[in-house]
């Protein structure tokens, strides 16, 4: 298994993401993202959402969150590349956290239905309202 020091910190410049965000500042929307993990991970992808730019959130996994969260540790140990091409256009920028969380879980479930192992939330078992 690779250790943290063997992985190079990725660039915060992410292609295919929000066109309203700049390298330095967020558009103030919520963003859904997909990270492809390396072959040593039991997961193929990590699906997440953030209020920050996707690039800044990725960098934060290396420098800010330490080993407190299972997601950030998984990303530090097994990051391969960003896969914004898997995020539907309508999910790249969301107005509310609730919308982003729903679309994050929906995308994670869609990837699971395609046969991938995904670290991320799920809507499976959630009853529809109304």
JSON list of C-alpha atoms in Angstrom, two decimals:
[
{"chain": "A", "resi": 1, "resn": "UNK", "atom": "CA", "xyz": [0.00, 0.00, 0.00]},
{"chain": "A", "resi": 2, "resn": "UNK", "atom": "CA", "xyz": [1.23, 3.50, -0.80]},
{"chain": "A", "resi": 3, "resn": "UNK", "atom": "CA", "xyz": [1.94, 5.89, 2.04]},
{"chain": "A", "resi": 4, "resn": "UNK", "atom": "CA", "xyz": [0.92, 9.53, 2.12]},
{"chain": "A", "resi": 5, "resn": "UNK", "atom": "CA", "xyz": [4.43, 10.67, 1.21]},
{"chain": "A", "resi": 6, "resn": "UNK", "atom": "CA", "xyz": [4.43, 8.60, -1.98]},
{"chain": "A", "resi": 7, "resn": "UNK", "atom": "CA", "xyz": [1.50, 10.53, -3.44]},
{"chain": "A", "resi": 8, "resn": "UNK", "atom": "CA", "xyz": [2.16, 13.89, -5.02]},
{"chain": "A", "resi": 9, "resn": "UNK", "atom": "CA", "xyz": [-0.25, 16.63, -3.99]},
{"chain": "A", "resi": 10, "resn": "UNK", "atom": "CA", "xyz": [-2.49, 17.34, -7.00]},
{"chain": "A", "resi": 11, "resn": "UNK", "atom": "CA", "xyz": [-2.87, 20.73, -8.60]},
{"chain": "A", "resi": 12, "resn": "UNK", "atom": "CA", "xyz": [-5.81, 22.89, -7.57]},
{"chain": "A", "resi": 13, "resn": "UNK", "atom": "CA", "xyz": [-6.42, 23.70, -11.25]},
{"chain": "A", "resi": 14, "resn": "UNK", "atom": "CA", "xyz": [-9.23, 21.38, -12.30]},
{"chain": "A", "resi": 15, "resn": "UNK", "atom": "CA", "xyz": [-10.59, 21.20, -15.83]},
{"chain": "A", "resi": 16, "resn": "UNK", "atom": "CA", "xyz": [-14.21, 20.41, -16.56]},
{"chain": "A", "resi": 17, "resn": "UNK", "atom": "CA", "xyz": [-15.54, 21.97, -13.38]},
{"chain": "A", "resi": 18, "resn": "UNK", "atom": "CA", "xyz": [-17.41, 25.16, -12.63]},
{"chain": "A", "resi": 19, "resn": "UNK", "atom": "CA", "xyz": [-16.82, 27.85, -15.23]},
{"chain": "A", "resi": 20, "resn": "UNK", "atom": "CA", "xyz": [-17.85, 30.57, -12.74]},
{"chain": "A", "resi": 21, "resn": "UNK", "atom": "CA", "xyz": [-15.15, 29.75, -10.19]},
{"chain": "A", "resi": 22, "resn": "UNK", "atom": "CA", "xyz": [-11.64, 31.10, -10.59]},
{"chain": "A", "resi": 23, "resn": "UNK", "atom": "CA", "xyz": [-8.46, 29.44, -9.37]},
{"chain": "A", "resi": 24, "resn": "UNK", "atom": "CA", "xyz": [-8.55, 31.68, -6.27]},
{"chain": "A", "resi": 25, "resn": "UNK", "atom": "CA", "xyz": [-12.26, 32.09, -5.51]},
{"chain": "A", "resi": 26, "resn": "UNK", "atom": "CA", "xyz": [-15.53, 30.21, -5.54]},
{"chain": "A", "resi": 27, "resn": "UNK", "atom": "CA", "xyz": [-18.69, 31.25, -7.35]},
{"chain": "A", "resi": 28, "resn": "UNK", "atom": "CA", "xyz": [-20.47, 30.72, -4.01]},
{"chain": "A", "resi": 29, "resn": "UNK", "atom": "CA", "xyz": [-22.36, 27.70, -5.32]},
{"chain": "A", "resi": 30, "resn": "UNK", "atom": "CA", "xyz": [-22.05, 24.10, -4.19]},
{"chain": "A", "resi": 31, "resn": "UNK", "atom": "CA", "xyz": [-20.09, 21.74, -6.44]},
{"chain": "A", "resi": 32, "resn": "UNK", "atom": "CA", "xyz": [-20.34, 17.97, -7.01]},
{"chain": "A", "resi": 33, "resn": "UNK", "atom": "CA", "xyz": [-17.12, 16.19, -7.98]},
{"chain": "A", "resi": 34, "resn": "UNK", "atom": "CA", "xyz": [-15.70, 12.74, -8.72]},
{"chain": "A", "resi": 35, "resn": "UNK", "atom": "CA", "xyz": [-12.21, 11.49, -7.92]},
{"chain": "A", "resi": 36, "resn": "UNK", "atom": "CA", "xyz": [-10.87, 8.35, -9.57]},
{"chain": "A", "resi": 37, "resn": "UNK", "atom": "CA", "xyz": [-8.90, 6.25, -7.10]},
{"chain": "A", "resi": 38, "resn": "UNK", "atom": "CA", "xyz": [-5.88, 4.09, -7.89]},
{"chain": "A", "resi": 39, "resn": "UNK", "atom": "CA", "xyz": [-5.83, 0.31, -8.32]},
{"chain": "A", "resi": 40, "resn": "UNK", "atom": "CA", "xyz": [-4.74, -0.26, -4.70]},
{"chain": "A", "resi": 41, "resn": "UNK", "atom": "CA", "xyz": [-8.08, 1.06, -3.40]},
{"chain": "A", "resi": 42, "resn": "UNK", "atom": "CA", "xyz": [-11.14, -1.15, -2.98]},
{"chain": "A", "resi": 43, "resn": "UNK", "atom": "CA", "xyz": [-13.14, 1.77, -4.44]},
{"chain": "A", "resi": 44, "resn": "UNK", "atom": "CA", "xyz": [-13.06, 2.97, -8.05]},
{"chain": "A", "resi": 45, "resn": "UNK", "atom": "CA", "xyz": [-14.38, 6.47, -7.29]},
{"chain": "A", "resi": 46, "resn": "UNK", "atom": "CA", "xyz": [-14.97, 8.95, -4.50]},
{"chain": "A", "resi": 47, "resn": "UNK", "atom": "CA", "xyz": [-17.99, 11.22, -5.03]},
{"chain": "A", "resi": 48, "resn": "UNK", "atom": "CA", "xyz": [-18.24, 14.41, -2.99]},
{"chain": "A", "resi": 49, "resn": "UNK", "atom": "CA", "xyz": [-19.62, 17.93, -2.84]},
{"chain": "A", "resi": 50, "resn": "UNK", "atom": "CA", "xyz": [-18.18, 21.19, -1.58]},
{"chain": "A", "resi": 51, "resn": "UNK", "atom": "CA", "xyz": [-18.90, 24.89, -1.21]},
{"chain": "A", "resi": 52, "resn": "UNK", "atom": "CA", "xyz": [-15.28, 25.64, -2.13]},
{"chain": "A", "resi": 53, "resn": "UNK", "atom": "CA", "xyz": [-13.81, 25.35, -5.59]},
{"chain": "A", "resi": 54, "resn": "UNK", "atom": "CA", "xyz": [-13.30, 21.68, -6.42]},
{"chain": "A", "resi": 55, "resn": "UNK", "atom": "CA", "xyz": [-9.57, 22.32, -6.77]},
{"chain": "A", "resi": 56, "resn": "UNK", "atom": "CA", "xyz": [-9.33, 23.93, -3.34]},
{"chain": "A", "resi": 57, "resn": "UNK", "atom": "CA", "xyz": [-11.26, 21.06, -1.75]},
{"chain": "A", "resi": 58, "resn": "UNK", "atom": "CA", "xyz": [-8.88, 18.58, -3.35]},
{"chain": "A", "resi": 59, "resn": "UNK", "atom": "CA", "xyz": [-5.83, 20.42, -2.03]},
{"chain": "A", "resi": 60, "resn": "UNK", "atom": "CA", "xyz": [-7.43, 20.67, 1.43]},
{"chain": "A", "resi": 61, "resn": "UNK", "atom": "CA", "xyz": [-7.41, 16.88, 1.61]},
{"chain": "A", "resi": 62, "resn": "UNK", "atom": "CA", "xyz": [-3.61, 17.06, 1.74]},
{"chain": "A", "resi": 63, "resn": "UNK", "atom": "CA", "xyz": [-2.95, 20.11, 3.88]},
{"chain": "A", "resi": 64, "resn": "UNK", "atom": "CA", "xyz": [-5.98, 20.90, 6.02]},
{"chain": "A", "resi": 65, "resn": "UNK", "atom": "CA", "xyz": [-7.88, 17.84, 7.12]},
{"chain": "A", "resi": 66, "resn": "UNK", "atom": "CA", "xyz": [-5.03, 15.60, 8.23]},
{"chain": "A", "resi": 67, "resn": "UNK", "atom": "CA", "xyz": [-6.26, 12.09, 8.87]},
{"chain": "A", "resi": 68, "resn": "UNK", "atom": "CA", "xyz": [-9.48, 13.08, 10.67]},
{"chain": "A", "resi": 69, "resn": "UNK", "atom": "CA", "xyz": [-11.87, 11.97, 7.94]},
{"chain": "A", "resi": 70, "resn": "UNK", "atom": "CA", "xyz": [-12.05, 8.63, 6.20]},
{"chain": "A", "resi": 71, "resn": "UNK", "atom": "CA", "xyz": [-12.73, 10.34, 2.85]},
{"chain": "A", "resi": 72, "resn": "UNK", "atom": "CA", "xyz": [-9.73, 12.64, 2.98]},
{"chain": "A", "resi": 73, "resn": "UNK", "atom": "CA", "xyz": [-7.46, 9.80, 4.08]},
{"chain": "A", "resi": 74, "resn": "UNK", "atom": "CA", "xyz": [-8.75, 7.60, 1.25]},
{"chain": "A", "resi": 75, "resn": "UNK", "atom": "CA", "xyz": [-8.12, 10.39, -1.25]},
{"chain": "A", "resi": 76, "resn": "UNK", "atom": "CA", "xyz": [-4.61, 11.11, 0.05]},
{"chain": "A", "resi": 77, "resn": "UNK", "atom": "CA", "xyz": [-3.65, 7.45, -0.14]},
{"chain": "A", "resi": 78, "resn": "UNK", "atom": "CA", "xyz": [-5.33, 6.52, -3.41]},
{"chain": "A", "resi": 79, "resn": "UNK", "atom": "CA", "xyz": [-5.85, 9.66, -5.52]},
{"chain": "A", "resi": 80, "resn": "UNK", "atom": "CA", "xyz": [-5.40, 8.94, -9.23]},
{"chain": "A", "resi": 81, "resn": "UNK", "atom": "CA", "xyz": [-7.13, 11.84, -11.00]},
{"chain": "A", "resi": 82, "resn": "UNK", "atom": "CA", "xyz": [-10.19, 14.07, -11.10]},
{"chain": "A", "resi": 83, "resn": "UNK", "atom": "CA", "xyz": [-13.08, 12.80, -13.22]},
{"chain": "A", "resi": 84, "resn": "UNK", "atom": "CA", "xyz": [-15.27, 15.87, -13.74]},
{"chain": "A", "resi": 85, "resn": "UNK", "atom": "CA", "xyz": [-16.28, 14.30, -17.07]},
{"chain": "A", "resi": 86, "resn": "UNK", "atom": "CA", "xyz": [-18.48, 11.93, -15.04]},
{"chain": "A", "resi": 87, "resn": "UNK", "atom": "CA", "xyz": [-20.39, 14.77, -13.35]},
{"chain": "A", "resi": 88, "resn": "UNK", "atom": "CA", "xyz": [-23.58, 15.73, -15.23]},
{"chain": "A", "resi": 89, "resn": "UNK", "atom": "CA", "xyz": [-23.62, 19.40, -16.24]},
{"chain": "A", "resi": 90, "resn": "UNK", "atom": "CA", "xyz": [-26.61, 20.16, -14.02]},
{"chain": "A", "resi": 91, "resn": "UNK", "atom": "CA", "xyz": [-24.69, 18.81, -10.99]},
{"chain": "A", "resi": 92, "resn": "UNK", "atom": "CA", "xyz": [-21.50, 20.84, -11.38]},
{"chain": "A", "resi": 93, "resn": "UNK", "atom": "CA", "xyz": [-22.97, 23.92, -9.65]},
{"chain": "A", "resi": 94, "resn": "UNK", "atom": "CA", "xyz": [-25.91, 23.81, -7.21]},
{"chain": "A", "resi": 95, "resn": "UNK", "atom": "CA", "xyz": [-27.61, 26.68, -5.40]},
{"chain": "A", "resi": 96, "resn": "UNK", "atom": "CA", "xyz": [-28.08, 24.88, -2.08]},
{"chain": "A", "resi": 97, "resn": "UNK", "atom": "CA", "xyz": [-26.23, 22.31, 0.01]},
{"chain": "A", "resi": 98, "resn": "UNK", "atom": "CA", "xyz": [-29.36, 20.13, 0.01]},
{"chain": "A", "resi": 99, "resn": "UNK", "atom": "CA", "xyz": [-29.45, 20.08, -3.80]},
{"chain": "A", "resi": 100, "resn": "UNK", "atom": "CA", "xyz": [-25.73, 19.27, -3.97]},
{"chain": "A", "resi": 101, "resn": "UNK", "atom": "CA", "xyz": [-26.08, 16.48, -1.39]},
{"chain": "A", "resi": 102, "resn": "UNK", "atom": "CA", "xyz": [-28.98, 14.94, -3.34]},
{"chain": "A", "resi": 103, "resn": "UNK", "atom": "CA", "xyz": [-27.13, 15.13, -6.68]},
{"chain": "A", "resi": 104, "resn": "UNK", "atom": "CA", "xyz": [-23.94, 13.79, -5.05]},
{"chain": "A", "resi": 105, "resn": "UNK", "atom": "CA", "xyz": [-25.82, 10.72, -3.79]},
{"chain": "A", "resi": 106, "resn": "UNK", "atom": "CA", "xyz": [-27.68, 10.31, -7.09]},
{"chain": "A", "resi": 107, "resn": "UNK", "atom": "CA", "xyz": [-24.40, 10.34, -9.04]},
{"chain": "A", "resi": 108, "resn": "UNK", "atom": "CA", "xyz": [-22.77, 7.89, -6.61]},
{"chain": "A", "resi": 109, "resn": "UNK", "atom": "CA", "xyz": [-25.74, 5.54, -7.05]},
{"chain": "A", "resi": 110, "resn": "UNK", "atom": "CA", "xyz": [-25.61, 5.90, -10.85]},
{"chain": "A", "resi": 111, "resn": "UNK", "atom": "CA", "xyz": [-21.94, 4.89, -10.83]},
{"chain": "A", "resi": 112, "resn": "UNK", "atom": "CA", "xyz": [-22.74, 1.93, -8.57]},
{"chain": "A", "resi": 113, "resn": "UNK", "atom": "CA", "xyz": [-25.47, 0.83, -10.98]},
{"chain": "A", "resi": 114, "resn": "UNK", "atom": "CA", "xyz": [-22.81, 0.84, -13.73]},
{"chain": "A", "resi": 115, "resn": "UNK", "atom": "CA", "xyz": [-20.82, -1.67, -11.67]},
{"chain": "A", "resi": 116, "resn": "UNK", "atom": "CA", "xyz": [-18.30, 0.61, -9.97]},
{"chain": "A", "resi": 117, "resn": "UNK", "atom": "CA", "xyz": [-17.34, 0.54, -6.30]},
{"chain": "A", "resi": 118, "resn": "UNK", "atom": "CA", "xyz": [-18.03, 4.06, -4.98]},
{"chain": "A", "resi": 119, "resn": "UNK", "atom": "CA", "xyz": [-17.18, 5.81, -1.71]},
{"chain": "A", "resi": 120, "resn": "UNK", "atom": "CA", "xyz": [-19.96, 8.32, -1.25]},
{"chain": "A", "resi": 121, "resn": "UNK", "atom": "CA", "xyz": [-23.54, 8.75, -0.09]},
{"chain": "A", "resi": 122, "resn": "UNK", "atom": "CA", "xyz": [-26.54, 6.83, -1.39]},
{"chain": "A", "resi": 123, "resn": "UNK", "atom": "CA", "xyz": [-30.23, 7.37, -1.97]},
{"chain": "A", "resi": 124, "resn": "UNK", "atom": "CA", "xyz": [-30.91, 3.62, -1.97]},
{"chain": "A", "resi": 125, "resn": "UNK", "atom": "CA", "xyz": [-33.59, 2.83, 0.58]},
{"chain": "A", "resi": 126, "resn": "UNK", "atom": "CA", "xyz": [-34.73, 6.45, 0.84]},
{"chain": "A", "resi": 127, "resn": "UNK", "atom": "CA", "xyz": [-38.48, 6.76, 0.32]},
{"chain": "A", "resi": 128, "resn": "UNK", "atom": "CA", "xyz": [-39.75, 9.44, -2.07]},
{"chain": "A", "resi": 129, "resn": "UNK", "atom": "CA", "xyz": [-41.93, 12.09, -0.43]},
{"chain": "A", "resi": 130, "resn": "UNK", "atom": "CA", "xyz": [-45.48, 12.63, -1.48]}
]
